[in-house]
Coordinates of C-alpha atoms in Angstrom, one line a residue:
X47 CA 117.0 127.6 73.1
X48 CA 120.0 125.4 72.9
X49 CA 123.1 126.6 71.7
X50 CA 124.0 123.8 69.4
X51 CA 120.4 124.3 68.0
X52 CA 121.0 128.2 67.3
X53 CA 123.8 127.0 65.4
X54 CA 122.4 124.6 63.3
X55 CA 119.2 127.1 62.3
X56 CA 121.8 129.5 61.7
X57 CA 124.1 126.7 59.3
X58 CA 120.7 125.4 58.0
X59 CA 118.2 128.2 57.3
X60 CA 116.0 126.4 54.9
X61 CA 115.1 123.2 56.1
X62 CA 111.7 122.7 56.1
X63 CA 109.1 122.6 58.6
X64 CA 107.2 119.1 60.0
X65 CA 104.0 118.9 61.0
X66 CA 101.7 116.0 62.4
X67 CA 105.1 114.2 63.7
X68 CA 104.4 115.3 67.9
X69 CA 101.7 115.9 69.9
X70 CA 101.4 117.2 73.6
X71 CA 98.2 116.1 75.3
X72 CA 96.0 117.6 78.3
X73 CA 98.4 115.8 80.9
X74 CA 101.6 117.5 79.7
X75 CA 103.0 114.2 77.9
X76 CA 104.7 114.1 74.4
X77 CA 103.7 111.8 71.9
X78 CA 105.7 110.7 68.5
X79 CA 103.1 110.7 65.4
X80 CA 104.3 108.3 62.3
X81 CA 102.8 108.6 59.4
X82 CA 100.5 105.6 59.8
X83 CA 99.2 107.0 63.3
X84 CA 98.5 110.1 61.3
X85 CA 96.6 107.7 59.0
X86 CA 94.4 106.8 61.8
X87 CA 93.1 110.2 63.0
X88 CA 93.9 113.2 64.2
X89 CA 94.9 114.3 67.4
X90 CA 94.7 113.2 70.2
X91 CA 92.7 110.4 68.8
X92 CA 95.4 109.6 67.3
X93 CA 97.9 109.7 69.6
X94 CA 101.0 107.7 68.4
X95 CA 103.8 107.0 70.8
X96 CA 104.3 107.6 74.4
X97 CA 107.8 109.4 74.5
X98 CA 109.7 108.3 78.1
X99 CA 113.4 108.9 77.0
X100 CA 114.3 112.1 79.5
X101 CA 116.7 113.4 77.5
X102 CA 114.6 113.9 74.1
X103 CA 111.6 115.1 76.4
X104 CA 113.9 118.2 78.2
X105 CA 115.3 118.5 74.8
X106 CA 112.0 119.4 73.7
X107 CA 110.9 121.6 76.8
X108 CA 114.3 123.8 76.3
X109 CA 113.5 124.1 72.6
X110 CA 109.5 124.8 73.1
X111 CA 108.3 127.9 71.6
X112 CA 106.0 129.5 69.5
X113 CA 105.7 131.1 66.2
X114 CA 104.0 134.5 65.2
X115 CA 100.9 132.5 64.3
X116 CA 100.5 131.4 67.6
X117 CA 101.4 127.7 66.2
X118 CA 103.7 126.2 68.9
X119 CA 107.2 123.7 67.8
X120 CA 109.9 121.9 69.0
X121 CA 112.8 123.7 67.5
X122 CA 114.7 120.4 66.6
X123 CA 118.1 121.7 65.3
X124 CA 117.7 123.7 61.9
X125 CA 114.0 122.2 61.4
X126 CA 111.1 123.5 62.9
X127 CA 108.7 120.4 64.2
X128 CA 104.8 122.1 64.9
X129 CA 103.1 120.5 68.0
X130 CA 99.5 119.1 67.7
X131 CA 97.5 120.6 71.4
X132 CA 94.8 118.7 73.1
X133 CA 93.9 121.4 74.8
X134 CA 96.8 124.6 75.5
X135 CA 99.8 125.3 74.8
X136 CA 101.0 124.8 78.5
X137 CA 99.7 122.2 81.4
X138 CA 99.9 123.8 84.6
X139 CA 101.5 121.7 87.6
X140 CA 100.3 123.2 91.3
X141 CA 103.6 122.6 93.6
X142 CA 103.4 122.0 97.4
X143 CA 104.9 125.5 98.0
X144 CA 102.1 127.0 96.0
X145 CA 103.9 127.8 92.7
X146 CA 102.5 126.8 89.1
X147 CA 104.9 125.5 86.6
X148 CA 104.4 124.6 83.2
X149 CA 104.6 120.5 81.5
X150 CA 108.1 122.1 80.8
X151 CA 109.5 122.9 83.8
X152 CA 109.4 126.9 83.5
X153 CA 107.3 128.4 86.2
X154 CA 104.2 130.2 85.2
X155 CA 104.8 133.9 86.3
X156 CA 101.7 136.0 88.1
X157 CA 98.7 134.7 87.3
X158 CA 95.7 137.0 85.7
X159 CA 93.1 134.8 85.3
X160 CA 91.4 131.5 86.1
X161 CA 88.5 129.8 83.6
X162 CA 86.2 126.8 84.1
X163 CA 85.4 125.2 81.1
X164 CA 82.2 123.4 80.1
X165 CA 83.5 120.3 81.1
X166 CA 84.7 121.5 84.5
X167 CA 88.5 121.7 83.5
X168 CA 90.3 124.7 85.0
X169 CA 92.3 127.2 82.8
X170 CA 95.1 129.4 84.2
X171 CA 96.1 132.7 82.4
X172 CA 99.5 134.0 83.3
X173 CA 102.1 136.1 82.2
X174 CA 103.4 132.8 80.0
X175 CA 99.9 132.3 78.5
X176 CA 97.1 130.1 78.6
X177 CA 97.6 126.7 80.0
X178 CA 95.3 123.4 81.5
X179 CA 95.9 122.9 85.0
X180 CA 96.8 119.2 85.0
X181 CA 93.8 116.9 86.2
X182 CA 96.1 115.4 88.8
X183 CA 96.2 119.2 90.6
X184 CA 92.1 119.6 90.8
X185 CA 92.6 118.4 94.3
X186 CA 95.0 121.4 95.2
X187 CA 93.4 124.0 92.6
X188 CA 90.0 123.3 94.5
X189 CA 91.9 124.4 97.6
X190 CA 92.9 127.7 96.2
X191 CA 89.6 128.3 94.7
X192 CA 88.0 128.0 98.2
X193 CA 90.8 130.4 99.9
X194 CA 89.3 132.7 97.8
X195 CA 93.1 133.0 95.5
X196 CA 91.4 131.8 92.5
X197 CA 87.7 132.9 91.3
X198 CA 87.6 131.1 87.6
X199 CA 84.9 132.3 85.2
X200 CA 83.2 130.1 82.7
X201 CA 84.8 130.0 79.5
X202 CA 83.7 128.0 76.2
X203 CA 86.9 125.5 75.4
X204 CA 86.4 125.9 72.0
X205 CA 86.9 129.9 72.1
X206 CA 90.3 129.7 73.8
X207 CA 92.3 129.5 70.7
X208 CA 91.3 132.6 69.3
X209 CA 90.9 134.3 72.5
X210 CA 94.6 133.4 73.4
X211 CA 96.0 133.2 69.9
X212 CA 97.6 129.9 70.0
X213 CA 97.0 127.2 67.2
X214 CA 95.8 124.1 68.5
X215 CA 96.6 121.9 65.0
X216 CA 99.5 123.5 63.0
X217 CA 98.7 120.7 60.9
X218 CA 95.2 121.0 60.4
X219 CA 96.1 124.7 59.4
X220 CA 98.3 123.6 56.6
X221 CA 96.1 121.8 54.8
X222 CA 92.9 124.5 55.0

């Protein structure tokens, strides 16, 4: 976490949290949720706004965490902005070299675990957590399925939540 951002939690303790306001979908990409694209739906079909300025977006990624409740935020300063998931709390990137990094950047660590969900998408569990390998890297994930490196086992999408213990909908949570 960011310096600067440290300092304002710790100048600000009480500023409320945000919810509904950002969104990260199954490709890894932020979006900005106003209140009238919250209007329209929830997410992601809803989605809201495409964020492409590169300094917000490795803002976010430094400042990426998540809570005890397994609800993941932004940490934007001294207020606490929950993300809306399409699917995990991380999207898995397969490099040429053979390494998995996270949407963020921050590699993936050993990996446990692969899962293949109903609809054929493929899960990675690794010492970072649960996370989608982006559909751009089926390609190269087929590849280390077939070496043998991977050997996913069917999973339900729906159960991943509770079986990881991440929040998919901070929002949807507040108003239960």
């Amino acid at each position: 976490m960011d310096d600067i951002v440290k300092a304002a939690m710790a100048k600000w303790p009480n500023v409320p949290h945000c919810y509904g306001w950002l969104g990260l979908d199954a490709r890894g990409n932020w979006y900005m949720r106003d209140d009238r694209t919250q209007a329209q739906g929830a997410f992601p079909v809803s989605k809201g706004s495409l964020l492409k300025h590169e300094k917000l977006i490795d803002f976010i990624h430094r400042n990426y965490a998540a809570d005890e409740q397994g609800q993941w935020f932004f940490q934007n300063g001294p207020q606490r902005v929950y993300v809306e998931l399409e699917a995990t709390p991380w999207i898995w990137r397969l490099q040429p070299d053979g390494s998995v990094v996270s949407h963020t950047g921050a590699p993936s660590g050993a990996i446990s675990e692969s899962l293949l969900d109903e609809a054929g998408r493929l899960y990675l569990v690794t010492e970072r957590g649960v996370g989608l390998v982006h559909s751009a890297d089926m390609v190269a994930a087929a590849d280390v399925v077939e070496e043998g490196l991977w050997t996913p086992r069917d999973a339900d999408a729906s159960t991943l939540p509770s079986r990881f213990g991440f929040e998919p909908s901070p929002q949807g949570r507040q108003k239960t």
